[in-house]
Coordinates of C-alpha atoms and ligand atoms in Angstrom, one line a residue:
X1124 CA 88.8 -160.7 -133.8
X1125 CA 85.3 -161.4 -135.5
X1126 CA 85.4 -163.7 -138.4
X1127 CA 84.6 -160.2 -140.8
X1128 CA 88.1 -159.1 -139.9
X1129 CA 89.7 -162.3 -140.8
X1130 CA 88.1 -162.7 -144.0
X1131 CA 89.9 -161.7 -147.2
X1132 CA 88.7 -158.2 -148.8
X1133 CA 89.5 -158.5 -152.5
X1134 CA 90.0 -155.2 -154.9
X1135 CA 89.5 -156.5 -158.2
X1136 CA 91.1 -153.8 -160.5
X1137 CA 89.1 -154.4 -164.1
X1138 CA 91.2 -152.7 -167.1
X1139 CA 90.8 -154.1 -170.6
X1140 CA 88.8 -157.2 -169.5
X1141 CA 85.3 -155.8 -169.1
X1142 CA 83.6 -159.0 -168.8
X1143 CA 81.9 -161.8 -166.2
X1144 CA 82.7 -164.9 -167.4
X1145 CA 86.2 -166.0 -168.2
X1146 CA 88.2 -163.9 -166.3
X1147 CA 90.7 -165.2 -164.1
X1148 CA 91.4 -162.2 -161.8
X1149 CA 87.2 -161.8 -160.9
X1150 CA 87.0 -165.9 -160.5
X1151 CA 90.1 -166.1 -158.0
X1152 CA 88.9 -162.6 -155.8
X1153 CA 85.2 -164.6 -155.6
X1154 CA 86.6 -167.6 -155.0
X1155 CA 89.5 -166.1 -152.3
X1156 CA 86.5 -164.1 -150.7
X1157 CA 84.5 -166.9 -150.0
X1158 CA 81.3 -166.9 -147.9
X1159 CA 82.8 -164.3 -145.4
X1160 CA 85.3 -161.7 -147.4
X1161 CA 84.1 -159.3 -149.9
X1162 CA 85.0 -157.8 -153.0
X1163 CA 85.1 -154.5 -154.7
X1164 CA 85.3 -154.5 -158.2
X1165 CA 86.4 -150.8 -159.6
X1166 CA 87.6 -149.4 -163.0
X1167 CA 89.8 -146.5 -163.1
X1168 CA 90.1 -143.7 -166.2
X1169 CA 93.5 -143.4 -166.3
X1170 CA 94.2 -140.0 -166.5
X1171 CA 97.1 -137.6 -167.2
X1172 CA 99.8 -140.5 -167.9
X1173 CA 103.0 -140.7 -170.0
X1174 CA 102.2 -142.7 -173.3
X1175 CA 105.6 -144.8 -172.4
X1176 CA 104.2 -145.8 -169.1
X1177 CA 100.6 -145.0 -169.6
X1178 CA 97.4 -146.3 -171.2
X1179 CA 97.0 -144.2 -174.4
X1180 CA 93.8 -142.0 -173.7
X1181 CA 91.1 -143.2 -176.1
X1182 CA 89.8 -141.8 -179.3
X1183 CA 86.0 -140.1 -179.5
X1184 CA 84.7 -143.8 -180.2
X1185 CA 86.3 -145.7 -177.9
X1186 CA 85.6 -143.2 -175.4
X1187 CA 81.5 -144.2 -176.4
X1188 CA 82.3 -147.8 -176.7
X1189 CA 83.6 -147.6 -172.9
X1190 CA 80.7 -145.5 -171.7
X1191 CA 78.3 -148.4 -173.0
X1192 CA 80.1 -151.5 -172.1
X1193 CA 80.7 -150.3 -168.4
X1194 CA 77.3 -149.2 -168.1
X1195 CA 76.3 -152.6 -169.4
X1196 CA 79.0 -154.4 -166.6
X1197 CA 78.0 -152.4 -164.0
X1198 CA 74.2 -153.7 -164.3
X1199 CA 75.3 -157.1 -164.7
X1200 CA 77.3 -156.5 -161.5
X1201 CA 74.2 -155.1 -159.8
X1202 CA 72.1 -157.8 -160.3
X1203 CA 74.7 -159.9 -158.5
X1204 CA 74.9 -158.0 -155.5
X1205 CA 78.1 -156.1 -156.4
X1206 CA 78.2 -152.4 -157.0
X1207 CA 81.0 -151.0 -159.9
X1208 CA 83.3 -148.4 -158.8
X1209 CA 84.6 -146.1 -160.7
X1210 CA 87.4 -143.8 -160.0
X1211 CA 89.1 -141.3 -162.4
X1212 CA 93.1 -140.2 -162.4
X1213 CA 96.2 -141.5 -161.4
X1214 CA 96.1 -145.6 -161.4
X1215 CA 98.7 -145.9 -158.5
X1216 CA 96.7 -143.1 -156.2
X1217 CA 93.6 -144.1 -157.0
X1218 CA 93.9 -148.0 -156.3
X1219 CA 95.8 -147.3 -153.0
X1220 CA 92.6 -144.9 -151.9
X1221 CA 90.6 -148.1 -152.7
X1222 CA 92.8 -150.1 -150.8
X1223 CA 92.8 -147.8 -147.6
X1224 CA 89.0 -147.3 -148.2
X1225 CA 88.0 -150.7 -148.8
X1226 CA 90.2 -152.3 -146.1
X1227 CA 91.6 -154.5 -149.5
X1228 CA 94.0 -156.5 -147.8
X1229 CA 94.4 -157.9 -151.8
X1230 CA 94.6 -156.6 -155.2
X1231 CA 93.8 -158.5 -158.3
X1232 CA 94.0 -158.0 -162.2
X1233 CA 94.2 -159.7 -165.1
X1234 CA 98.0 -158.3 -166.9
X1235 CA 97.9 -155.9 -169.7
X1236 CA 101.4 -156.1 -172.3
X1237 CA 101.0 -152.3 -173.5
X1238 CA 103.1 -149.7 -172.2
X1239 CA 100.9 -149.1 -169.0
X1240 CA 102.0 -152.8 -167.6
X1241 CA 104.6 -149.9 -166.3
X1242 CA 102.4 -148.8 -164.0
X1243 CA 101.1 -151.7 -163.5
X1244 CA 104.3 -153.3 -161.9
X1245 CA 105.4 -150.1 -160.4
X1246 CA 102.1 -150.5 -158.3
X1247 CA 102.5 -154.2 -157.4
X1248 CA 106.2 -153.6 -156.2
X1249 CA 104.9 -151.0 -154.0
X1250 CA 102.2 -153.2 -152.7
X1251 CA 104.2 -156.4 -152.5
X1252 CA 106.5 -154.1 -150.5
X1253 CA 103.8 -152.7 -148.1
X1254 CA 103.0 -156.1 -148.0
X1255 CA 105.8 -157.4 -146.3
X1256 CA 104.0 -155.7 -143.0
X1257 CA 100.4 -155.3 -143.9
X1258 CA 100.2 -158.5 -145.4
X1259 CA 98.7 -157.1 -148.6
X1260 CA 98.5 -159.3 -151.4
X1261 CA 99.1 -158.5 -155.2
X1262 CA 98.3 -160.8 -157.5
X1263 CA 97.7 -160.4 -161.5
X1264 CA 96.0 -163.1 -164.0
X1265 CA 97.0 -164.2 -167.9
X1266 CA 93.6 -163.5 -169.2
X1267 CA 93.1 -161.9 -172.5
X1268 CA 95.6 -163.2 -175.2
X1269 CA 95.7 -167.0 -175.6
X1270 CA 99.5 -166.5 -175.2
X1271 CA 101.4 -163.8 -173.1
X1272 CA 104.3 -162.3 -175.4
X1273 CA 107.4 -164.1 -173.5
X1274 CA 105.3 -167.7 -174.0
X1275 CA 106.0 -167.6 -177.9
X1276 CA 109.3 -167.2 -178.5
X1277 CA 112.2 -168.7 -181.5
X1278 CA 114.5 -171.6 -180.7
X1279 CA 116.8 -168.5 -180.1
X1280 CA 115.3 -167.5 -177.5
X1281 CA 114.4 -164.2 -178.8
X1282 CA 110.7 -162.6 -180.0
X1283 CA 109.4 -163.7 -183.5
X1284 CA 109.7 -161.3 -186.2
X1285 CA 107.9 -162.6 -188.8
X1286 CA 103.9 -164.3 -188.5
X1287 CA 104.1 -167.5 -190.4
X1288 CA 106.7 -169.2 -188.0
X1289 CA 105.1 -166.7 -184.7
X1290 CA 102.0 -168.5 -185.7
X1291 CA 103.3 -171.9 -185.7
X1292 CA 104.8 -172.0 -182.5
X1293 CA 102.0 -171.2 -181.3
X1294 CA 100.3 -174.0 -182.5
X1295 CA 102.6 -176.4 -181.7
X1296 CA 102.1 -175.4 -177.9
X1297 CA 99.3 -177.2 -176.0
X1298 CA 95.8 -176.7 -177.1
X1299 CA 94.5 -172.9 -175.4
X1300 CA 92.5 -173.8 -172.1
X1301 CA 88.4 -174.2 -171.9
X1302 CA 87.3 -171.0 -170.9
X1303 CA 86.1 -170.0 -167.4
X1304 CA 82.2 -170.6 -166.8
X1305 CA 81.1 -167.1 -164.8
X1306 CA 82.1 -166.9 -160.7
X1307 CA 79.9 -168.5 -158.4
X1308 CA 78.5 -165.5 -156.9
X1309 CA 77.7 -165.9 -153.3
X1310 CA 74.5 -164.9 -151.9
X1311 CA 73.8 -161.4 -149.7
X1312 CA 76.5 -161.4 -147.2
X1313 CA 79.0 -160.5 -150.3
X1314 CA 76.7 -157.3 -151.0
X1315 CA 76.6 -156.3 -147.4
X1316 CA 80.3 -156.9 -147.0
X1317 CA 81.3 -154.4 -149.2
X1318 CA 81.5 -151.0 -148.1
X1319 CA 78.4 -149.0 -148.3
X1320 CA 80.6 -145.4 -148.1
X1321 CA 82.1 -146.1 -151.4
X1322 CA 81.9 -143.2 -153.5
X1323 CA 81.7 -144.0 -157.2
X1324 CA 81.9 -141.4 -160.0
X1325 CA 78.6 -141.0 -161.8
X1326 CA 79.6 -142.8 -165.4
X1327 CA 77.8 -139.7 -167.6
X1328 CA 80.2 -137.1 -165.5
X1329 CA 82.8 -138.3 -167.4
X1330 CA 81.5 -137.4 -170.7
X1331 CA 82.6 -140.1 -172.7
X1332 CA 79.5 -139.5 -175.2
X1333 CA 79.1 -136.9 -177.8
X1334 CA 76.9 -134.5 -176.8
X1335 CA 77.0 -131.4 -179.2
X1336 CA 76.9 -132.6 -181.9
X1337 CA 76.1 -136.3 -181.2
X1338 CA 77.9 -137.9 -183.9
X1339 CA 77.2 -141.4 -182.4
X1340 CA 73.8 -142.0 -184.2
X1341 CA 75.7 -144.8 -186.3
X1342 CA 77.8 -146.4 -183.4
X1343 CA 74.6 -147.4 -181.8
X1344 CA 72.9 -148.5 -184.5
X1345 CA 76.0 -150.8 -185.6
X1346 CA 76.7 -152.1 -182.1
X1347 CA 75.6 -153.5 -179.1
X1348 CA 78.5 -152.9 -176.7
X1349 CA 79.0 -155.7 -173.6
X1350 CA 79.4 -159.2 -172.5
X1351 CA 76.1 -160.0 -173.6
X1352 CA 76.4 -158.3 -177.3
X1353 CA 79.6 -159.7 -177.3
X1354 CA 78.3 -163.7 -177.0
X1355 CA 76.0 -163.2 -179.5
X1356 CA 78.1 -161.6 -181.8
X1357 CA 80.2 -164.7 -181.7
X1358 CA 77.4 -167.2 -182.1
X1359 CA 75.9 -165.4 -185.0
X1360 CA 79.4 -165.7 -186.6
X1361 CA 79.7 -169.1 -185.2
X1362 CA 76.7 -170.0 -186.7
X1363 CA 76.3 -167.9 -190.1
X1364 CA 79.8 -166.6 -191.2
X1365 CA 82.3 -169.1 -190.5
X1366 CA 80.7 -171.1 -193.4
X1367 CA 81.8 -168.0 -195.5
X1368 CA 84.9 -166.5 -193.9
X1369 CA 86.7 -167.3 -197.4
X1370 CA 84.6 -164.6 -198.7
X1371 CA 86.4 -162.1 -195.7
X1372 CA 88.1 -160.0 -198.1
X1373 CA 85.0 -159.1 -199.6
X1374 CA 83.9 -155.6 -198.0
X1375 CA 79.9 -156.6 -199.1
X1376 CA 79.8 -159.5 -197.2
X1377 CA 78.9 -160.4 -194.1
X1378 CA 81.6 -162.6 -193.9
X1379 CA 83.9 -161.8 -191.2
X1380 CA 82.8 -162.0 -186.9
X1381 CA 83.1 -158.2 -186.1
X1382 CA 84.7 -159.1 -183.0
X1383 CA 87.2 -156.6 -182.7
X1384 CA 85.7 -154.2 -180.8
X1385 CA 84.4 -157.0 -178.1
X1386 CA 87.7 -158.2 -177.8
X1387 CA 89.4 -154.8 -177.9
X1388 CA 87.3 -153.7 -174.3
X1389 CA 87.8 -157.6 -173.1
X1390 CA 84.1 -158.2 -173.3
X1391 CA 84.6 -161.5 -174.6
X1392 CA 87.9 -163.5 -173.9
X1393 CA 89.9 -165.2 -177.0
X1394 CA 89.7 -168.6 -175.2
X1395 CA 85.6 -167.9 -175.7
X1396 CA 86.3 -167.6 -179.4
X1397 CA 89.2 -170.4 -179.2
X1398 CA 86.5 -172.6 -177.4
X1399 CA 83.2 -172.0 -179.9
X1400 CA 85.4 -172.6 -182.9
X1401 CA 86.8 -175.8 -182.1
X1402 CA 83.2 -177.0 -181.2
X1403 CA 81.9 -175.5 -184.6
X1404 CA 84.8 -177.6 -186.0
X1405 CA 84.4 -181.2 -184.5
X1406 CA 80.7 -181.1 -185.1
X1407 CA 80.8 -179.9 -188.3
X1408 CA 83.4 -182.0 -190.0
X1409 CA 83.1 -180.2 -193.1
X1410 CA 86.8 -179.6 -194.2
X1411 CA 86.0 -176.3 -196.1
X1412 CA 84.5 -175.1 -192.5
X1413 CA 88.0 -176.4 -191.2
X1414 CA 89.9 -173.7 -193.5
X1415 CA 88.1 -171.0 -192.7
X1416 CA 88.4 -171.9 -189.0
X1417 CA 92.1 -172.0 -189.2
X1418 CA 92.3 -168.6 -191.8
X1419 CA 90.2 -167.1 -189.2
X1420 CA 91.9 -168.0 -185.8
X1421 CA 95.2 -167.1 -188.0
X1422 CA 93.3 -163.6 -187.7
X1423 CA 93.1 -163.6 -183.7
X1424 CA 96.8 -165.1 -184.4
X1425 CA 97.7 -161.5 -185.6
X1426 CA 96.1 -159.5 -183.2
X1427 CA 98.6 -161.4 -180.4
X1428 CA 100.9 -161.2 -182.4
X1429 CA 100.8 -157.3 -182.5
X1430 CA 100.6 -157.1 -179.1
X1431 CA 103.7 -159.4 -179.1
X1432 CA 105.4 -156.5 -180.9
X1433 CA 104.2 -153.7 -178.9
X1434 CA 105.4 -155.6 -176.2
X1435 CA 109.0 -156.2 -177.4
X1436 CA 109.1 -152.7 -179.2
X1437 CA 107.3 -150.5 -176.8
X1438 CA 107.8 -147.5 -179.4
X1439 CA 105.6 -148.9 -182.0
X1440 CA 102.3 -145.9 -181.7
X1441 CA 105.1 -143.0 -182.2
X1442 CA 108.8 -144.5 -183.7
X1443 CA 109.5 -146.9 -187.2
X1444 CA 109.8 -150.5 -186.4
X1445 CA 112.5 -150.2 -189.1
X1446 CA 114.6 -147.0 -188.6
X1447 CA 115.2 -146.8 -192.1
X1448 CA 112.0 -145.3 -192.3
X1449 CA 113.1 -142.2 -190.4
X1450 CA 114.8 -141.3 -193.6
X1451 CA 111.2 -141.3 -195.5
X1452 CA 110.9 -138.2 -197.3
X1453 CA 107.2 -137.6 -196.1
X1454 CA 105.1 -134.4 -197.4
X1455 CA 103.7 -131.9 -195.3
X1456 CA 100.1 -133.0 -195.5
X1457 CA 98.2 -130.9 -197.9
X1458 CA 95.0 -130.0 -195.5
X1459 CA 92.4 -129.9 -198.1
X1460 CA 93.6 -133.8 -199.4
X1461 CA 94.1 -134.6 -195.9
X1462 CA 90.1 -133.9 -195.2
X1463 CA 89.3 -135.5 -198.4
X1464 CA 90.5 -138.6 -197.1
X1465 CA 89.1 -138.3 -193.5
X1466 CA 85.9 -137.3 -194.8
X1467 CA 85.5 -139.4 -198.3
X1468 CA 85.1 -137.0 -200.5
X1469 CA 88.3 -138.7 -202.4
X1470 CA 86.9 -139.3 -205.6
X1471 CA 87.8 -142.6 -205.3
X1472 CA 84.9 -145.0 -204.8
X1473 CA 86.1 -147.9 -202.5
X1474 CA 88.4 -145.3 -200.5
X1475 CA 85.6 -143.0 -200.2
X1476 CA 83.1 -145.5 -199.1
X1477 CA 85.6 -146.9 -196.1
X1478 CA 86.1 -144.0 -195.1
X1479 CA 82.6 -143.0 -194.5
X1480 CA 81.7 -146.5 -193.0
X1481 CA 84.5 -145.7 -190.5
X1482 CA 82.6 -142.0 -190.2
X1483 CA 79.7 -143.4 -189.7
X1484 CA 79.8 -147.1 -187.9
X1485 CA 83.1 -146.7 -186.1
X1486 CA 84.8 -149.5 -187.9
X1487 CA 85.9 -150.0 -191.4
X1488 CA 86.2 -154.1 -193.8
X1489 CA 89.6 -154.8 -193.0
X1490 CA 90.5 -155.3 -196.8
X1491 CA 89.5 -151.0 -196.9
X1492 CA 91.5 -150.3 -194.1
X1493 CA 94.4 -152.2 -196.3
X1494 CA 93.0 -150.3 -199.3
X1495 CA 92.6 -146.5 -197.8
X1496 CA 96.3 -147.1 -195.7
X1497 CA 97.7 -147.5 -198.6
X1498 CA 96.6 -144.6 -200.8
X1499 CA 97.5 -142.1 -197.7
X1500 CA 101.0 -143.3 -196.8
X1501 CA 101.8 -144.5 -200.7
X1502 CA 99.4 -142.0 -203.1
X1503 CA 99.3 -139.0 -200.7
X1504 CA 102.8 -139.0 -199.6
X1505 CA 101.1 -138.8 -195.7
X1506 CA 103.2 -140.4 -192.7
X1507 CA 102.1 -143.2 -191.4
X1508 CA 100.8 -141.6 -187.9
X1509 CA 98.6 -139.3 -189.2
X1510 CA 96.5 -141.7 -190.0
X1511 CA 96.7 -144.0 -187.2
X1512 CA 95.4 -141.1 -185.1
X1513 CA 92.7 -140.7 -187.5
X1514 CA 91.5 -144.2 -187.4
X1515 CA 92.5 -144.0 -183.0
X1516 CA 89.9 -141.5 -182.8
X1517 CA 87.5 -143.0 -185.1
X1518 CA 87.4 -146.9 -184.6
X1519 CA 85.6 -148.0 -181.8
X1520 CA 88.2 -151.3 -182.2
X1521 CA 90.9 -148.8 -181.3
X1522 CA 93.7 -150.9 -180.5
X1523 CA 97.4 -150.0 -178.9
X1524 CA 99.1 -152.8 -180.8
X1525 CA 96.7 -153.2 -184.0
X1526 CA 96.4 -150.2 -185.2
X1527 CA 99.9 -149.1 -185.3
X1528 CA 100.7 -152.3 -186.0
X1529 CA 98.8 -152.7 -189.0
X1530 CA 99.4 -148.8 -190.2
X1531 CA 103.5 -149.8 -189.7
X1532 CA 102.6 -153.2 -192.1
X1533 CA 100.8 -151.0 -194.7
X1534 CA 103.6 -148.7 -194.7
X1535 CA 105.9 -150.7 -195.1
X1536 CA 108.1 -149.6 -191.7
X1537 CA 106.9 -152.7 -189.5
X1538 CA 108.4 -155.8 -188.4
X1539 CA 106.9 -158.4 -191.3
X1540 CA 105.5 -155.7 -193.0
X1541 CA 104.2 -155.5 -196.8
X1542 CA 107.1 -153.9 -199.2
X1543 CA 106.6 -150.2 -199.0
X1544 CA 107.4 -150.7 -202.9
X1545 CA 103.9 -152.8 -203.2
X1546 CA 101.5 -150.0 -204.0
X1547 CA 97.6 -150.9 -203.9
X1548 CA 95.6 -149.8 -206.9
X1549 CA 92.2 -148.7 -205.6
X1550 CA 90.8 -149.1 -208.9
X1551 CA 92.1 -152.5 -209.0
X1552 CA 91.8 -153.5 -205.5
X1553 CA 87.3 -152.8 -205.8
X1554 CA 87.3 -154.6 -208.9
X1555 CA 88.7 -157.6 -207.2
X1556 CA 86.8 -157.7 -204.0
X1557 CA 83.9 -155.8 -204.9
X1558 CA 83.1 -156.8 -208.5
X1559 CA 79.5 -155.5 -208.3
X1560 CA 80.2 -152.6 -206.6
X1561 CA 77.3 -153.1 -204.2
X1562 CA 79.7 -152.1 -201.2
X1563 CA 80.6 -149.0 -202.7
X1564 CA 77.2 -148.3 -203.3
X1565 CA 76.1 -148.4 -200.0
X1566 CA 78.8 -145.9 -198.5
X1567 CA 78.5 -143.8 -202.3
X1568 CA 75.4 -143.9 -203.3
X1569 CA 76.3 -140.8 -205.5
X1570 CA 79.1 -142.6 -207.5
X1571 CA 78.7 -142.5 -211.0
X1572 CA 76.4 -139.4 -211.0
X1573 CA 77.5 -135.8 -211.6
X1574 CA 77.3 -135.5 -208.2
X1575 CA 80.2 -137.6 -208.0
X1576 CA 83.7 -135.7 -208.1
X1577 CA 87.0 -137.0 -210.0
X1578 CA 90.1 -138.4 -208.3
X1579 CA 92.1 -135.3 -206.2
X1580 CA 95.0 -136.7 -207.1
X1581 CA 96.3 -139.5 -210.4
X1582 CA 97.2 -142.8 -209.1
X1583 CA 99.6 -143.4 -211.4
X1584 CA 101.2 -140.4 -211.1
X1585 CA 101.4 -140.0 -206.9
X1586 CA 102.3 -144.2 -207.4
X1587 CA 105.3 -143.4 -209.7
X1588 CA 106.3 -140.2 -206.8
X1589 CA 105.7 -143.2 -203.9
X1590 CA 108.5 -145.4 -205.6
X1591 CA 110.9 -142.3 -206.1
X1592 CA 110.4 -141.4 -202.6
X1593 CA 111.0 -145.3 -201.2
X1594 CA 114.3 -144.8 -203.6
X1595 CA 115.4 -141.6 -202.1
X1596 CA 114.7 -143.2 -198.4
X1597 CA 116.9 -146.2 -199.4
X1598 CA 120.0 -144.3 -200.4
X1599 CA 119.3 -142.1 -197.5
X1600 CA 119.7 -144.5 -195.7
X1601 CA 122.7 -146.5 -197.5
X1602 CA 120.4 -149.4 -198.7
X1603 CA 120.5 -148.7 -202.5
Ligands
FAD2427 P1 87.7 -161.0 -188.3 O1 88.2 -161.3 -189.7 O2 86.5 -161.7 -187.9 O3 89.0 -161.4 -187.4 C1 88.8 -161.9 -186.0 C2 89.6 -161.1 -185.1 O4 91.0 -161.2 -185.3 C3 89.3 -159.6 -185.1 O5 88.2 -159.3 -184.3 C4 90.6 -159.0 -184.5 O6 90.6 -159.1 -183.1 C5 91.6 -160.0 -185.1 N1 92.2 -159.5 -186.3 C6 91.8 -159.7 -187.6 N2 92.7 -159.1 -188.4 C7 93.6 -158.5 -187.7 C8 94.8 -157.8 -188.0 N3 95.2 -157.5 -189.3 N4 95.5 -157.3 -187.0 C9 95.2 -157.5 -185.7 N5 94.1 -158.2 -185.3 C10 93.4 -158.7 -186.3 N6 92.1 -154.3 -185.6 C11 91.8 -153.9 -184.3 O7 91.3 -154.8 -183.6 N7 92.1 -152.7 -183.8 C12 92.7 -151.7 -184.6 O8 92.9 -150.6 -184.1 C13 93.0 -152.0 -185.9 N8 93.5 -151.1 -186.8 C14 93.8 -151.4 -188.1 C15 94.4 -150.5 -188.9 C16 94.7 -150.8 -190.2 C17 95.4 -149.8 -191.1 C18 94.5 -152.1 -190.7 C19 94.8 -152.5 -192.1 C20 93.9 -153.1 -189.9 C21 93.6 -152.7 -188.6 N9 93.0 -153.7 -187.7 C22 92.7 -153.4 -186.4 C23 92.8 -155.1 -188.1 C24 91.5 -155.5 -188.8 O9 91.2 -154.6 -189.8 C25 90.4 -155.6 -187.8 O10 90.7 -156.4 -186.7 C26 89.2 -156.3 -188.4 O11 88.7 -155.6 -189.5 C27 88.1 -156.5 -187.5 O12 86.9 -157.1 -188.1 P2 86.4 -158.5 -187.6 O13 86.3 -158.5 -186.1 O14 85.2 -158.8 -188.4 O15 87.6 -159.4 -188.1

């Protein structure tokens, strides 16, 4: 047998972790290959699933966000001497024509906690089976939450409910590791290893951009998708708006890191961010920098633990955390207020102008997405899930466990969830966090004119309805 047969072929199986450095699944395949072995590193579309078992298929701007980031990772591959392969369908097909192809005699990935980690251990106990005669190996990585959701878990035994004490166990485990420095690539004989007949899909067949109309005009000029857009985002924040993260809830400000989308695609690892803020920390010593260090990793605290509850309560996109809810008199959305609010033509200034930053840059302040869930589900009577799809198919930060996570807090039907009976005042609400108006201005630069329409609906009339409604849901329910 020549020493090429011996050597280890690695299928590296990238997912939601579209990045170089820091990630344990790429590291161990380069490191397993060695001088001799090779690896193939592919990303499937996952195609045609069932949303329990599946990946959810991705909103318009995620679907543009992926297009650019893998464009972006297959170039940095390139340069390396790798190729990126990239397959469309059924996971479990696909990666066992990779491995037949390849001649994998491994498969790595770094573990996902939506409802697709179905498929994901469906295929490892076929290949761990296989692989009691081939010798296959399957092997998957902790890689893209600083804790996996069984880690963090009550003296009980049992999953957190509630964020303050979630939160504080996890601070009272060790310290998050230093994050991985990028593979050692090894020189040519890696590229000539891998298989020359691979066939990879051409990226712009799968029409993940708009083409007619191209909407996405404002996504590029916002963003810069990919590992590298990703570090500099985070030294920018690192270096300009960690000093003023207690101005975050100010929509005008630059205040907050805009990481979410990064970290949604994996393009950046939270032990990255973990890492750069307790450097900014110890060699700043300033204690107000220390607060808004915490408040702000308290922030990446929530988005594990939504994916904590999306792992425990696999139901969360479609069902009510709290089955109460079922009993929640909802109206029939009115289609002509229901494009009001997609589109921003509200009336309302600070609802109006999230909603056309969303329209327009794919994202929206997290204080307006509070502000403009609120006045749906609470002043507009609208379920819950009607907007979450909106905001799936618009965000580019499109996430599995934050955005029904959050739309289930506004509402009022998620675990630690604000009281449904808590009803934002928009009015109030813009006059709080943006005093000067100069956020709505920049989304509305009609308000105040003729040009500008009144309210579609009164708030304190649809507020006074939202509390009837949360009454009649409470003795529907035998709570009252
Ligand atoms: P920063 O303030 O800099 O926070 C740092 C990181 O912490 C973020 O990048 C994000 O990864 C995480 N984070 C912050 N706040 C939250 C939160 N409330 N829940 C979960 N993670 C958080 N965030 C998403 O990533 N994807 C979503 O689909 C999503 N949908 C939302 C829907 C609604 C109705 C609401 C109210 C919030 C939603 N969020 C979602 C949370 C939050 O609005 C965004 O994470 C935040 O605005 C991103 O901006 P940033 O990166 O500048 O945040």
């Amino acid at each position: 047998m020549s020493e090429r047969e011996n050597s280890p072929h690695i299928l590296v199986w990238l997912r939601n972790d579209l990045r170089l450095a820091d990630n344990p699944a790429l590291s161990a395949a380069i490191e397993a290959a060695g001088s001799g072995g090779s690896v193939t590193v592919a990303y499937i579309l996952e195609e045609g699933g069932d949303l329990d078992v599946s990946a959810r298929p991705l909103g318009a701007a995620a679907r543009w966000w992926l297009h650019h980031s893998l464009d972006r990772l297959g170039a940095s591959l390139r340069e390396r001497g790798l190729e990126l392969v990239l397959r469309r369908g059924d996971p479990f097909r696909t990666i066992t024509d990779l491995m037949q192809e390849t001649g994998a005699t491994a498969v790595y990935w770094n573990r996902r906690y939506t409802n697709a980690r179905q498929t994901d251990s469906t295929i490892m106990a076929s290949l761990r089976e296989t692989g009691r005669e081939t010798g296959v190996e399957a092997l998957s990585f902790h890689a893209n939450y600083l804790n996996e959701p069984w880690a963090v878990q009550t003296g009980q035994g049992t999953p957190f409910r509630v964020f303050t004490p979630y939160w504080r166990a996890c601070l009272a485990l060790p310290e998050p590791r230093h994050p991985l420095p990028e593979p050692n690539w090894p020189a040519t004989s890696q590229q000539q290893a891998q298989p020359q007949t691979l066939h990879s899909d051409d990226l712009a067949s799968w029409n993940l951009l708009p083409t007619s109309p191209d909407w996405s005009g404002g996504l590029t000029a916002s963003w810069q998708p990919g590992e590298a857009g990703a570090h500099e985002v985070l030294h920018q924040f690192i270096t300009e708006g960690l000093a003023n993260y207690h101005l975050r809830d100010n929509p005008a400000e630059p205040a907050t890191s805009k990481l979410s989308p990064h970290l949604r695609f994996g393009e950046i690892s939270p032990f990255h961010v973990w890492d750069a803020v307790r450097q900014a920390r110890a060699t700043s010593g300033s204690p107000q920098l220390a607060t808004n260090a915490a408040r702000f990793l308290s922030e990446v605290g929530w988005r594990e633990f939504n994916a904590s509850i999306l792992f425990h309560f696999p139901g969360l996109t479609t069902r009510n955390v709290r089955p109460e809810f079922d009993a929640f008199p909802w109206s029939e959305p009115d289609p002509g207020l229901l494009e009001a609010w997609r589109r921003g033509r509200t009336g309302i200034p600070i609802i109006d102008a999230g909603m056309r930053e969303l329209w327009h840059t794919g994202t929206m302040h997290n204080r307006v997405r509070m502000i403009v869930a609120s006045f749906l589900v609470k002043n507009l009577l609208v379920d819950w899930r009607v907007g979450e799809s909106w905001f799936w198919d618009t965000l580019v930060d499109a996430d599995e466990a934050s955005n029904p996570g959050n739309w289930q807090w506004v509402a009022g039907s998620g675990l630690d969830a604000a009281p449904y009976f808590r009803v934002f005042n928009p009015e109030l609400q813009a006059q709080k966090f943006d005093p000067d108006g100069e956020y709505v201005r920049r989304w509305v630069p009609e308000v105040g004119t003729a040009g500008y329409p009144g309210p579609i609906v009164d708030l304190r009339e649809t507020r006074a309805a939202a509390l009837d409604a949360y009454s009649a849901m409470r003795s529907a329910s035998g709570q009252s």
